[in-house]
Short mmCIF file of C-alpha atoms in Angstrom, two decimals:
data_model
loop_
_atom_site.label_atom_id
_atom_site.label_comp_id
_atom_site.label_asym_id
_atom_site.label_seq_id
_atom_site.Cartn_x
_atom_site.Cartn_y
_atom_site.Cartn_z
CA GLN A 5 128.17 -66.46 -26.89
CA GLU A 6 128.29 -62.58 -26.74
CA GLN A 7 132.08 -62.97 -25.39
CA ARG A 8 132.79 -65.37 -28.16
CA ASP A 9 131.38 -62.97 -30.62
CA GLN A 10 133.42 -59.95 -29.14
CA LEU A 11 136.69 -62.22 -29.37
CA ILE A 12 135.91 -63.17 -32.98
CA ALA A 13 135.32 -59.52 -33.88
CA LEU A 14 138.68 -58.47 -31.99
CA SER A 15 140.55 -61.05 -33.68
CA ARG A 16 139.22 -59.95 -37.33
CA GLN A 17 140.09 -56.20 -36.29
CA LEU A 18 143.48 -57.14 -35.38
CA GLU A 19 144.03 -58.98 -38.54
CA GLU A 20 142.76 -56.47 -40.58
CA ALA A 21 144.87 -53.91 -38.87
CA THR A 22 147.92 -56.13 -39.29
CA HIS A 23 147.03 -56.47 -43.26
CA ALA A 24 146.63 -52.76 -43.43
CA LYS A 25 149.99 -52.16 -41.88
CA LEU A 26 151.67 -54.90 -43.98
CA ALA A 27 149.98 -53.12 -47.21
CA PHE A 28 151.31 -49.78 -45.98
CA PHE A 29 154.77 -51.20 -45.54
CA THR A 30 154.62 -52.75 -49.00
CA SER A 31 153.44 -49.61 -50.67
CA VAL A 32 156.02 -47.60 -49.25
CA SER A 33 158.63 -50.30 -49.98
CA HIS A 34 157.97 -50.19 -53.71
CA ASP A 35 158.25 -46.53 -53.42
CA PHE A 36 161.79 -46.85 -51.88
CA ARG A 37 163.42 -49.49 -54.38
CA THR A 38 163.55 -46.91 -56.87
CA PRO A 39 165.41 -44.17 -55.28
CA LEU A 40 167.46 -47.00 -53.48
CA THR A 41 168.51 -48.34 -56.75
CA LEU A 42 169.58 -44.92 -58.14
CA ILE A 43 171.49 -44.44 -55.00
CA ALA A 44 173.28 -47.83 -54.94
CA ASP A 45 174.54 -48.01 -58.37
CA PRO A 46 176.22 -44.44 -58.75
CA ILE A 47 177.79 -45.42 -55.31
CA ASN A 48 179.45 -48.39 -56.64
CA GLN A 49 180.46 -46.53 -59.62
CA LEU A 50 181.99 -43.62 -57.44
CA LEU A 51 183.81 -46.20 -55.37
CA GLU A 52 185.60 -47.48 -58.54
CA GLU A 53 186.99 -43.92 -59.24
CA LYS A 54 190.93 -43.73 -58.48
CA HIS A 55 191.14 -40.25 -57.87
CA LEU A 56 189.13 -40.29 -54.74
CA GLY A 57 190.84 -39.75 -51.14
CA GLU A 58 190.42 -42.16 -48.27
CA ARG A 59 187.99 -39.94 -46.49
CA GLU A 60 185.77 -40.06 -49.44
CA LYS A 61 186.09 -43.56 -50.06
CA ASN A 62 185.03 -44.68 -46.42
CA MET A 63 182.11 -42.27 -46.40
CA LEU A 64 180.90 -43.73 -49.69
CA GLU A 65 181.53 -47.28 -48.22
CA ILE A 66 179.46 -46.33 -45.28
CA VAL A 67 176.59 -45.48 -47.56
CA ARG A 68 176.89 -48.48 -49.83
CA LYS A 69 176.49 -50.72 -46.70
CA ASN A 70 173.57 -49.25 -45.34
CA VAL A 71 171.90 -49.18 -48.86
CA ALA A 72 172.33 -53.17 -48.88
CA VAL A 73 170.64 -53.43 -45.22
CA LEU A 74 167.84 -51.17 -46.59
CA LEU A 75 167.38 -53.26 -49.63
CA ARG A 76 167.38 -56.54 -47.68
CA LEU A 77 164.57 -55.03 -45.34
CA ILE A 78 162.64 -54.14 -48.38
CA THR A 79 162.83 -57.32 -50.06
CA GLN A 80 161.90 -59.12 -46.92
CA ILE A 81 158.72 -56.91 -46.79
CA LEU A 82 157.70 -57.46 -50.23
CA ASP A 83 158.29 -61.26 -49.70
CA PHE A 84 156.28 -61.68 -46.82
CA GLN A 85 153.33 -59.72 -48.60
CA LYS A 86 153.67 -62.15 -51.55
CA TYR A 87 153.54 -65.12 -49.08
CA GLU A 88 150.49 -63.38 -47.26
CA HIS A 89 148.56 -63.65 -50.67
CA GLY A 90 149.69 -66.88 -51.79
CA LYS A 91 151.95 -65.67 -54.61
CA LEU A 92 155.39 -66.63 -53.05
CA ALA A 93 156.36 -69.98 -55.05
CA LEU A 94 159.39 -72.11 -54.85
CA ARG A 95 162.12 -72.03 -57.46
CA LEU A 96 163.34 -75.71 -57.39
CA SER A 97 166.95 -76.82 -57.90
CA GLU A 98 169.22 -79.65 -57.22
CA PHE A 99 172.14 -78.80 -54.78
CA ASN A 100 174.30 -80.09 -51.94
CA ALA A 101 172.98 -78.32 -48.61
CA LEU A 102 175.91 -79.12 -46.69
CA GLU A 103 178.37 -77.49 -49.22
CA CYS A 104 176.08 -74.46 -49.75
CA ILE A 105 175.47 -73.52 -46.14
CA LYS A 106 179.25 -73.74 -45.51
CA ASP A 107 179.41 -71.30 -48.43
CA TRP A 108 176.53 -69.02 -47.17
CA THR A 109 177.80 -68.94 -43.56
CA GLU A 110 181.53 -68.05 -44.70
CA ALA A 111 180.70 -64.19 -44.29
CA PHE A 112 179.85 -64.66 -40.78
CA HIS A 113 183.29 -66.06 -39.58
CA THR A 114 184.82 -62.53 -39.99
CA LEU A 115 181.99 -61.04 -37.96
CA ALA A 116 182.56 -63.76 -35.30
CA PHE A 117 186.42 -62.81 -35.32
CA ARG A 118 185.55 -59.23 -34.96
CA LYS A 119 183.06 -59.93 -32.12
CA HIS A 120 185.41 -62.61 -30.20
CA ILE A 121 182.50 -65.15 -30.80
CA GLN A 122 183.60 -68.79 -31.27
CA PHE A 123 181.60 -69.75 -34.56
CA GLU A 124 181.61 -73.32 -36.15
CA VAL A 125 179.32 -75.10 -38.84
CA LYS A 126 179.59 -78.96 -38.80
CA ALA A 127 177.53 -81.99 -39.93
CA GLU A 128 176.82 -85.44 -39.25
CA GLY A 129 177.85 -88.16 -41.87
CA ASP A 130 179.11 -87.70 -45.37
CA ALA A 131 178.66 -84.76 -47.53
CA ALA A 132 176.90 -86.93 -50.22
CA GLN A 133 173.85 -87.41 -47.85
CA TYR A 134 172.97 -83.72 -48.35
CA VAL A 135 172.19 -83.46 -52.03
CA MET A 136 168.50 -82.20 -51.89
CA VAL A 137 165.71 -80.74 -54.10
CA ALA A 138 164.57 -77.52 -52.76
CA ASP A 139 164.47 -73.69 -53.05
CA ALA A 140 168.28 -73.19 -52.51
CA GLU A 141 167.79 -69.18 -52.11
CA LYS A 142 164.96 -69.38 -49.78
CA ILE A 143 167.07 -71.90 -47.70
CA GLU A 144 170.00 -69.41 -47.93
CA ARG A 145 167.55 -66.67 -46.60
CA ILE A 146 166.54 -68.96 -43.69
CA THR A 147 170.08 -69.60 -42.75
CA TYR A 148 171.05 -65.77 -42.95
CA ASN A 149 168.02 -64.68 -41.06
CA LEU A 150 168.97 -67.35 -38.15
CA LEU A 151 172.52 -66.30 -37.97
CA SER A 152 171.72 -62.68 -38.12
CA ASN A 153 169.32 -63.20 -35.34
CA ALA A 154 171.90 -65.36 -33.31
CA PHE A 155 174.81 -62.79 -33.77
CA LYS A 156 172.60 -59.83 -32.88
CA PHE A 157 171.76 -61.24 -29.45
CA THR A 158 175.18 -62.94 -28.43
CA PRO A 159 177.76 -60.98 -26.61
CA GLU A 160 181.48 -61.05 -26.99
CA LYS A 161 183.21 -64.36 -26.04
CA GLY A 162 179.92 -66.26 -26.65
CA GLU A 163 179.34 -69.43 -28.87
CA ILE A 164 177.34 -69.95 -32.30
CA LYS A 165 176.99 -73.31 -33.83
CA VAL A 166 174.94 -74.33 -36.95
CA VAL A 167 174.75 -78.28 -36.86
CA LEU A 168 173.48 -80.16 -39.94
CA SER A 169 172.07 -83.88 -39.70
CA ARG A 170 169.96 -85.93 -42.02
CA ILE A 171 166.75 -87.54 -40.31
CA GLU A 172 163.73 -89.54 -41.04
CA LYS A 173 160.35 -87.76 -40.48
CA ASP A 174 157.04 -89.07 -41.39
CA GLY A 175 158.84 -91.91 -43.25
CA GLN A 176 160.60 -89.42 -45.66
CA PRO A 177 164.36 -88.27 -45.42
CA CYS A 178 164.76 -84.61 -44.10
CA LEU A 179 167.49 -82.07 -43.49
CA CYS A 180 167.64 -80.98 -39.74
CA MET A 181 169.41 -77.64 -39.19
CA GLU A 182 170.08 -76.44 -35.66
CA VAL A 183 171.17 -73.01 -34.87
CA SER A 184 172.27 -72.34 -31.37
CA ASP A 185 173.85 -69.39 -29.45
CA THR A 186 174.73 -68.52 -25.91
CA GLY A 187 173.36 -65.38 -26.00
CA ILE A 188 170.88 -63.48 -23.90
CA GLY A 189 168.00 -65.92 -24.29
CA MET A 190 164.18 -65.31 -24.29
CA SER A 191 161.62 -65.67 -21.66
CA GLU A 192 158.74 -68.31 -22.29
CA GLU A 193 156.46 -65.33 -23.09
CA HIS A 194 158.62 -64.24 -26.09
CA VAL A 195 159.15 -67.73 -27.09
CA HIS A 196 155.45 -68.18 -27.80
CA HIS A 197 155.36 -64.86 -29.94
CA VAL A 198 158.84 -64.85 -31.61
CA PHE A 199 157.49 -65.94 -35.26
CA GLU A 200 154.81 -63.36 -35.26
CA ARG A 201 154.91 -60.46 -37.73
CA PHE A 202 156.62 -57.25 -36.51
CA TYR A 203 157.19 -58.73 -32.95
CA GLN A 204 160.27 -57.23 -31.14
CA ILE A 205 161.52 -58.56 -28.02
CA ASP A 206 162.50 -54.84 -26.74
CA VAL A 207 163.03 -51.54 -28.10
CA GLN A 208 166.58 -51.79 -27.49
CA HIS A 209 167.33 -54.06 -30.14
CA THR A 210 166.95 -53.00 -33.77
CA GLY A 211 165.00 -54.90 -36.39
CA SER A 212 161.79 -55.09 -38.42
CA GLY A 213 160.31 -58.00 -36.53
CA LEU A 214 160.01 -59.60 -39.95
CA GLY A 215 163.11 -61.82 -40.07
CA LEU A 216 161.76 -64.80 -38.05
CA ALA A 217 158.46 -64.36 -39.34
CA LEU A 218 159.84 -65.02 -43.04
CA VAL A 219 161.88 -67.90 -41.66
CA GLU A 220 158.73 -69.60 -40.72
CA ALA A 221 157.08 -68.66 -44.03
CA PHE A 222 159.73 -70.19 -46.17
CA VAL A 223 160.02 -73.16 -44.11
CA GLN A 224 156.34 -73.72 -44.51
CA LEU A 225 156.39 -73.24 -48.32
CA HIS A 226 158.85 -76.23 -48.07
CA LYS A 227 156.19 -78.30 -45.93
CA GLY A 228 158.58 -78.34 -43.13
CA THR A 229 158.79 -77.14 -39.40
CA VAL A 230 160.86 -74.80 -37.24
CA GLN A 231 160.78 -74.92 -33.49
CA VAL A 232 162.64 -72.68 -30.78
CA GLU A 233 163.86 -73.52 -27.45
CA SER A 234 165.25 -70.75 -25.24
CA GLU A 235 166.22 -69.85 -21.55
CA LYS A 236 166.44 -66.26 -20.44
CA GLY A 237 170.16 -65.61 -20.02
CA LYS A 238 171.48 -68.89 -21.32
CA GLY A 239 170.82 -68.88 -24.84
CA THR A 240 168.38 -70.18 -27.70
CA CYS A 241 168.18 -72.64 -30.30
CA PHE A 242 166.24 -73.02 -33.68
CA ARG A 243 165.60 -76.36 -35.16
CA VAL A 244 164.59 -76.22 -38.95
CA VAL A 245 163.33 -79.68 -40.60
CA LEU A 246 162.94 -79.69 -44.27
CA PRO A 247 162.08 -82.53 -46.57
CA MET A 248 165.10 -83.53 -48.82
CA LYS A 249 163.01 -83.60 -51.98
CA GLN A 250 160.23 -81.15 -52.94
CA GLU A 251 157.68 -81.96 -55.51
CA GLY A 252 157.74 -79.79 -58.68
CA GLU A 253 159.74 -78.94 -61.63
CA VAL A 254 163.51 -78.67 -60.94
CA LYS A 255 165.04 -75.95 -62.71
CA GLU A 256 168.66 -75.09 -63.22
CA VAL A 257 170.85 -73.78 -60.61
CA ILE A 258 171.11 -70.09 -60.80
CA GLU A 259 174.12 -68.19 -60.18
CA LYS A 260 173.69 -65.58 -57.27
CA ASN A 261 172.69 -62.23 -58.56
CA GLU A 262 173.34 -58.76 -57.39
CA SER A 263 169.99 -58.63 -55.33
CA LEU A 264 170.71 -61.62 -53.41
CA LYS A 265 174.38 -60.44 -52.68
CA ASN A 266 172.87 -57.24 -51.45
CA LEU A 267 170.56 -59.47 -48.94
CA GLN A 268 173.35 -61.47 -47.55
CA GLU A 269 175.55 -58.49 -46.96
CA GLY A 270 172.50 -56.63 -45.44
CA ALA A 271 172.03 -59.81 -43.25
CA VAL A 272 175.73 -59.70 -41.93
CA LEU A 273 175.71 -55.96 -41.53
CA ASP A 274 172.29 -56.18 -39.66
CA ALA A 275 173.72 -58.66 -37.20
CA GLY A 276 177.04 -56.80 -36.79
CA GLN A 277 175.23 -53.59 -35.41
CA GLU A 278 174.51 -55.14 -32.08
CA THR A 279 177.07 -55.91 -29.37
CA LEU A 280 180.08 -55.42 -31.64
CA HIS A 281 182.56 -54.04 -29.59
CA GLN A 282 185.28 -51.62 -31.05
CA TRP A 283 188.23 -52.38 -29.05
CA VAL A 284 190.20 -48.96 -28.31
CA GLU A 285 193.80 -49.81 -28.63
CA ASN A 286 196.76 -47.47 -28.33
CA VAL A 287 194.69 -44.34 -27.68
CA GLU A 288 196.98 -41.85 -26.06
CA VAL A 289 194.66 -39.69 -23.75
CA ASP A 290 196.86 -38.02 -21.31
CA GLY A 291 197.60 -34.67 -19.73
CA THR A 292 200.03 -33.72 -22.35
CA VAL A 293 197.68 -34.21 -25.21
CA ASP A 294 196.77 -30.82 -26.88
CA LYS A 295 193.55 -32.25 -28.72
CA GLU A 296 190.39 -32.43 -26.77
CA VAL A 297 188.76 -36.00 -26.29
CA VAL A 298 185.43 -36.82 -27.31
CA LEU A 299 183.78 -40.52 -26.47
CA VAL A 300 181.35 -41.66 -28.86
CA ILE A 301 178.74 -44.18 -27.57
CA ASP A 302 176.63 -46.16 -30.00
CA ASP A 303 175.82 -49.56 -30.81
CA ASN A 304 175.83 -48.99 -34.47
CA GLN A 305 179.38 -49.27 -35.84
CA ASP A 306 178.81 -47.33 -38.97
CA VAL A 307 177.47 -44.24 -37.02
CA ARG A 308 180.55 -44.61 -34.78
CA ASP A 309 182.93 -44.79 -37.78
CA TYR A 310 180.95 -41.80 -39.52
CA VAL A 311 181.25 -39.63 -36.20
CA LYS A 312 184.85 -40.66 -35.99
CA MET A 313 185.80 -39.67 -39.52
CA LEU A 314 183.96 -36.17 -38.65
CA LEU A 315 185.94 -35.52 -35.64
CA GLN A 316 189.21 -37.23 -35.83
CA ASP A 317 191.10 -34.11 -37.63
CA LYS A 318 190.26 -31.87 -34.44
CA TYR A 319 189.52 -34.17 -31.62
CA THR A 320 190.96 -37.45 -30.07
CA VAL A 321 188.08 -39.95 -30.51
CA ILE A 322 187.54 -42.96 -28.44
CA GLU A 323 184.41 -45.31 -28.86
CA ALA A 324 182.18 -47.58 -26.90
CA VAL A 325 179.35 -49.93 -28.13
CA ASN A 326 177.02 -49.58 -25.29
CA GLY A 327 176.22 -47.52 -21.97
CA GLN A 328 177.92 -49.97 -19.74
CA GLU A 329 181.27 -50.03 -21.84
CA GLY A 330 180.88 -46.13 -22.34
CA ILE A 331 181.02 -45.61 -18.53
CA ARG A 332 184.15 -47.52 -18.25
CA GLN A 333 185.78 -45.56 -21.05
CA ALA A 334 184.43 -42.25 -19.75
CA MET A 335 186.06 -43.12 -16.21
CA LYS A 336 189.28 -44.33 -17.70
CA TYR A 337 189.90 -41.33 -20.10
CA VAL A 338 187.72 -38.57 -18.63
CA PRO A 339 186.88 -37.17 -22.07
CA ASP A 340 185.86 -33.36 -22.86
CA VAL A 341 182.43 -34.24 -24.15
CA VAL A 342 180.42 -37.35 -24.72
CA VAL A 343 178.29 -38.09 -27.71
CA CYS A 344 175.60 -40.89 -26.84
CA ASP A 345 172.98 -42.87 -28.41
CA VAL A 346 169.68 -43.28 -26.67
CA MET A 347 168.45 -46.71 -27.85
CA MET A 348 171.28 -49.36 -27.05
CA PRO A 349 171.37 -53.06 -25.89
CA VAL A 350 172.96 -53.83 -22.34
CA MET A 351 172.46 -50.04 -20.87
CA ASP A 352 170.56 -47.27 -22.84
CA GLY A 353 171.88 -43.78 -23.16
CA ILE A 354 169.27 -42.35 -20.61
CA GLU A 355 170.72 -44.67 -17.79
CA CYS A 356 174.24 -44.06 -19.06
CA CYS A 357 173.84 -40.13 -18.93
CA LYS A 358 172.30 -40.42 -15.24
CA ARG A 359 175.30 -42.45 -14.23
CA LEU A 360 177.86 -40.34 -15.81
CA LYS A 361 176.51 -37.34 -14.03
CA SER A 362 176.48 -39.30 -10.49
CA GLU A 363 180.22 -40.41 -10.85
CA LEU A 364 182.77 -37.94 -9.32
CA GLN A 365 185.17 -38.42 -12.17
CA THR A 366 182.71 -37.97 -15.05
CA SER A 367 180.08 -35.70 -13.37
CA HIS A 368 181.58 -32.40 -15.03
CA ILE A 369 181.35 -33.98 -18.85
CA PRO A 370 178.83 -32.47 -21.11
CA VAL A 371 176.75 -34.94 -22.68
CA LEU A 372 175.05 -34.84 -26.28
CA MET A 373 172.35 -37.38 -26.94
CA LEU A 374 171.41 -38.82 -30.31
CA THR A 375 168.11 -39.95 -30.87
CA ALA A 376 166.04 -41.76 -33.75
CA TYR A 377 162.89 -40.47 -32.15
CA ALA A 378 161.82 -36.75 -32.14
CA MET A 379 159.49 -37.20 -29.07
CA ASP A 380 159.50 -34.62 -26.38
CA GLU A 381 158.78 -37.34 -23.79
CA GLN A 382 162.07 -38.97 -24.64
CA ARG A 383 163.91 -35.41 -24.65
CA ILE A 384 162.55 -34.60 -21.32
CA GLN A 385 163.60 -38.04 -19.80
CA GLY A 386 167.12 -37.17 -21.29
CA TYR A 387 167.42 -33.79 -19.98
CA ASP A 388 166.03 -35.22 -16.59
CA SER A 389 168.96 -37.64 -16.59
CA GLY A 390 171.38 -34.57 -17.18
CA ALA A 391 171.77 -34.63 -20.87
CA ASP A 392 173.20 -31.08 -21.92
CA SER A 393 172.09 -31.16 -25.39
CA TYR A 394 170.05 -33.31 -28.03
CA LEU A 395 170.42 -34.21 -31.66
CA THR A 396 167.72 -36.15 -33.97
CA LYS A 397 169.01 -38.56 -36.21
CA PRO A 398 169.73 -38.28 -39.20
CA PHE A 399 171.89 -35.35 -37.99
CA ASN A 400 173.66 -32.71 -39.96
CA SER A 401 177.39 -32.85 -39.56
CA LYS A 402 178.06 -29.32 -39.35
CA LEU A 403 175.28 -28.98 -36.56
CA LEU A 404 177.02 -31.81 -34.69
CA LEU A 405 180.46 -30.39 -34.97
CA ALA A 406 179.04 -26.95 -33.68
CA ARG A 407 176.87 -28.65 -30.77
CA ILE A 408 180.42 -30.31 -29.55
CA ARG A 409 182.31 -27.10 -29.96
CA ASN A 410 179.87 -25.19 -28.17
CA LEU A 411 179.50 -27.86 -25.18
CA ILE A 412 183.07 -27.57 -24.92
CA ASP A 413 183.51 -23.84 -25.06
CA ASN A 414 180.48 -23.59 -22.45
CA ARG A 415 182.41 -25.80 -19.92
CA LYS A 416 185.53 -23.62 -20.62
CA ARG A 417 183.45 -20.44 -19.51
CA LEU A 418 182.77 -22.04 -16.20
CA LYS A 419 186.80 -22.00 -15.58
CA SER A 420 186.83 -18.48 -14.11
CA PHE A 421 188.18 -17.94 -10.79
CA THR A 422 187.87 -15.32 -8.09
CA GLU A 423 190.54 -13.67 -6.29
CA ASP A 424 191.90 -16.98 -4.98
CA ALA A 425 193.20 -19.16 -7.69
CA THR A 426 192.44 -22.36 -5.77
CA ALA A 427 188.66 -21.89 -5.34
CA VAL A 428 185.99 -21.96 -7.88
CA GLY A 429 183.59 -18.73 -7.81
CA GLY A 430 179.99 -18.98 -6.52
CA LYS A 431 178.81 -17.66 -9.89
CA GLN A 432 179.98 -20.93 -11.58
CA GLN A 433 176.96 -23.07 -12.27
CA LEU A 434 178.48 -26.46 -11.18
CA GLY A 435 176.57 -29.40 -9.97
CA GLU A 436 176.67 -30.61 -6.45
CA VAL A 437 179.16 -33.48 -7.18
CA ASP A 438 181.54 -31.05 -8.83
CA LYS A 439 181.12 -28.28 -6.33
CA GLY A 440 182.11 -31.03 -3.58
CA PHE A 441 185.17 -32.08 -5.61
CA VAL A 442 186.50 -28.51 -5.96
CA GLU A 443 185.92 -27.70 -2.38
CA LYS A 444 187.74 -31.03 -1.27
CA LEU A 445 190.56 -30.31 -3.57
CA LYS A 446 190.93 -26.84 -2.18
CA SER A 447 191.00 -28.08 1.42
CA LEU A 448 193.67 -30.68 0.67
CA ILE A 449 195.95 -28.31 -1.01
CA GLU A 450 195.65 -25.93 1.76
CA GLU A 451 196.22 -28.57 4.22
CA LYS A 452 199.22 -30.20 2.48
CA MET A 453 200.91 -27.41 0.61
CA GLY A 454 203.70 -27.27 3.46
CA ASN A 455 204.83 -30.85 2.07
CA SER A 456 207.26 -30.26 -0.42
CA ASP A 457 207.17 -34.19 -1.28
CA LEU A 458 203.41 -33.59 -2.09
CA SER A 459 202.47 -35.11 -5.76
CA VAL A 460 199.84 -35.11 -8.04
CA GLU A 461 199.36 -38.82 -7.24
CA ASP A 462 199.06 -38.12 -3.63
CA LEU A 463 196.31 -35.70 -4.15
CA GLY A 464 194.71 -38.12 -6.45
CA ALA A 465 194.81 -40.78 -3.81
CA GLU A 466 193.04 -38.66 -1.23
CA LEU A 467 190.20 -38.16 -4.03
CA GLY A 468 190.01 -41.71 -5.24
CA LEU A 469 191.24 -40.72 -8.72
CA GLY A 470 194.13 -41.76 -10.87
CA ARG A 471 196.63 -39.19 -12.04
CA VAL A 472 195.07 -38.78 -15.70
CA GLN A 473 191.49 -38.81 -14.15
CA LEU A 474 192.54 -36.14 -11.46
CA TYR A 475 194.41 -33.83 -14.38
CA ARG A 476 191.57 -34.10 -16.79
CA LYS A 477 188.96 -33.35 -14.29
CA THR A 478 190.67 -30.39 -12.54
CA LYS A 479 191.86 -28.91 -16.19
CA SER A 480 188.22 -29.11 -17.18
CA LEU A 481 186.68 -27.64 -14.11
CA THR A 482 189.44 -24.88 -13.20
CA GLY A 483 191.44 -24.34 -16.44
CA TYR A 484 194.45 -25.47 -14.37
CA ALA A 485 196.39 -28.74 -13.99
CA PRO A 486 196.60 -29.91 -10.35
CA ASN A 487 200.25 -29.11 -10.06
CA GLU A 488 199.63 -25.45 -11.40
CA LEU A 489 196.70 -25.18 -8.65
CA LEU A 490 199.26 -26.27 -5.96
CA ARG A 491 202.07 -23.84 -7.08
CA ILE A 492 199.61 -21.01 -7.25
CA ALA A 493 198.21 -21.90 -3.84
CA ARG A 494 201.59 -21.97 -2.48
CA LEU A 495 202.63 -18.54 -4.14
CA LYS A 496 199.55 -16.87 -2.87
CA LYS A 497 200.22 -18.24 0.76
CA ALA A 498 203.87 -17.06 0.45
CA ALA A 499 202.72 -13.56 -0.79
CA SER A 500 200.50 -13.29 2.25
CA LEU A 501 203.14 -14.38 4.71
CA LEU A 502 205.65 -11.96 2.95
CA ALA A 503 203.08 -9.17 3.51
CA SER A 504 201.93 -9.69 7.01
CA SER A 505 204.98 -11.56 8.78
CA GLU A 506 208.59 -10.93 9.61
CA LYS A 507 209.76 -14.26 8.29
CA THR A 508 212.69 -14.48 5.89
CA VAL A 509 212.17 -15.78 2.28
CA ALA A 510 214.15 -18.98 3.10
CA GLU A 511 211.60 -19.56 6.07
CA ILE A 512 208.67 -18.79 4.06
CA THR A 513 210.00 -20.94 1.08
CA TYR A 514 209.94 -24.03 3.14
CA GLU A 515 206.80 -23.28 4.96
CA VAL A 516 204.69 -23.18 1.96
CA GLY A 517 206.42 -26.38 0.53
CA PHE A 518 208.94 -25.20 -1.93
CA SER A 519 212.09 -27.20 -2.30
CA SER A 520 214.60 -24.43 -2.58
CA PRO A 521 214.61 -20.62 -2.21
CA SER A 522 216.01 -19.92 -5.65
CA TYR A 523 213.07 -22.15 -7.37
CA PHE A 524 210.56 -20.17 -5.18
CA THR A 525 212.15 -16.93 -6.07
CA ARG A 526 212.01 -17.82 -9.81
CA CYS A 527 208.28 -18.91 -9.44
CA TYR A 528 207.16 -15.97 -7.58
CA LYS A 529 208.69 -13.37 -10.15
CA ASP A 530 207.20 -15.30 -13.00
CA TYR A 531 203.71 -15.27 -11.27
CA PHE A 532 203.75 -11.64 -9.62
CA GLY A 533 206.14 -9.90 -11.82
CA GLU A 534 208.53 -9.13 -9.07
CA SER A 535 210.82 -11.18 -6.74
CA PRO A 536 210.24 -11.70 -2.87
CA SER A 537 213.02 -9.32 -2.04
CA GLU A 538 211.85 -6.53 -4.59
CA PHE A 539 208.47 -6.92 -2.75
CA LEU A 540 209.89 -6.65 0.81
CA LYS A 541 211.86 -3.60 -0.18
CA ARG A 542 208.45 -2.07 -1.67
CA ARG A 543 206.70 -3.20 1.58
CA ASP A 544 209.15 -1.60 3.82
CA GLY A 545 209.19 1.68 1.56
CA LYS A 546 212.99 1.20 0.62
CA ASN A 547 214.13 2.14 -2.88
#
């Protein structure tokens, strides 16, 4: 009896806490609507101005789209609060569910194309069978929330289907809508909690935890049912069953208003924030490019677009949608600096940074972490993984540019040499991986410099790096391209032989790996300011 009373009290406390949380969100949401409205309308008016440049239009478009996302979230909170207090009512109209659902899902076809997802909407039987009396707006919201969820958790090359059918349940005709995907799926534990308020599968996927709770609320208002089947790693299927005819007064069909348009756009944008891959095409990142290269890793496309807009005048910008893709891009292009979000699906920023700092090709690259949380614990975790700097969202654009510039400049300061141009001085604060790389490169050059056919590709093959990777890493660490290091090493070895041996200029030329005495003489004079013969005369005291 005592345990039962404790459980009842605990349940009551939990319910009160949830109501308090919802009341707080509702109060804040009301406060947000006014400033958001005052942002949204001026933005729309500014976008209609003809004198705006392309850069300004792009920045305003980012603002407009994310205002739509915020308005959708606020509307969901307010609707759920109404439902909790029994004040959310159905606004009935007669409409063809099949035609409307095809119309509502049209916006997702563009998203499916961008995400390389196979998406289809199909129905059993004739369209005439799908005329129903219900709240069209709420069924539209059910459709959008389920599809937003499906696209959020389905990776590229996956499949998403919406299948409609008319069935009999408890002696009355019903609309059955199944939304299935081949996404990451859920464990049995998550399936049991998926319709709970504020429930999130993990911290790596953004969301309020209200979308599916609202789906269940809208379905229950229609006296219908919603079920979910899911298997981790294989996908999820939501099955919604709604009576074809609701009891009550049928009002005329109302045209979509602007707020509903914002809700629809917000749902599509929200779905597109996860796992969307911005393919990097025709990116010229080579040894001949003057611009420094910045890799931006973030699962939010708008953040990537905005950072790219800020950087593209001064830097070559490449992008990745998660840590795993970021590592591939970093190893392929060897950027000068990485800007990486902390919270991402597939692989988060902490693990990505740790991997970048442990790989030979990328260990030298400075990493700037972006985080939505200002917690010291997360910062410590990031620095422990090798992060070089942190910025908290929302960040100041000038501060971002200054941090990136400082990280690149600090790396350049490590490019000082001691007397030997092929060796990095002990004063440099390089990591163990980078010290090992420089020492191995130095040894290889000293060992093989006598081979006149030795190429950058040969050095790269010995080190396990491609030509571009070797060029960018060597240039970043030493300030010299690999072929420059090789030439300087040959010239210094030649100078040592000229000073300490009786060998001729021709003999020394071939011993240090130059292909002809004339080319050796020209390089020697360019580097030391005098020709080999002039040095020999000076050495022997001849005028």
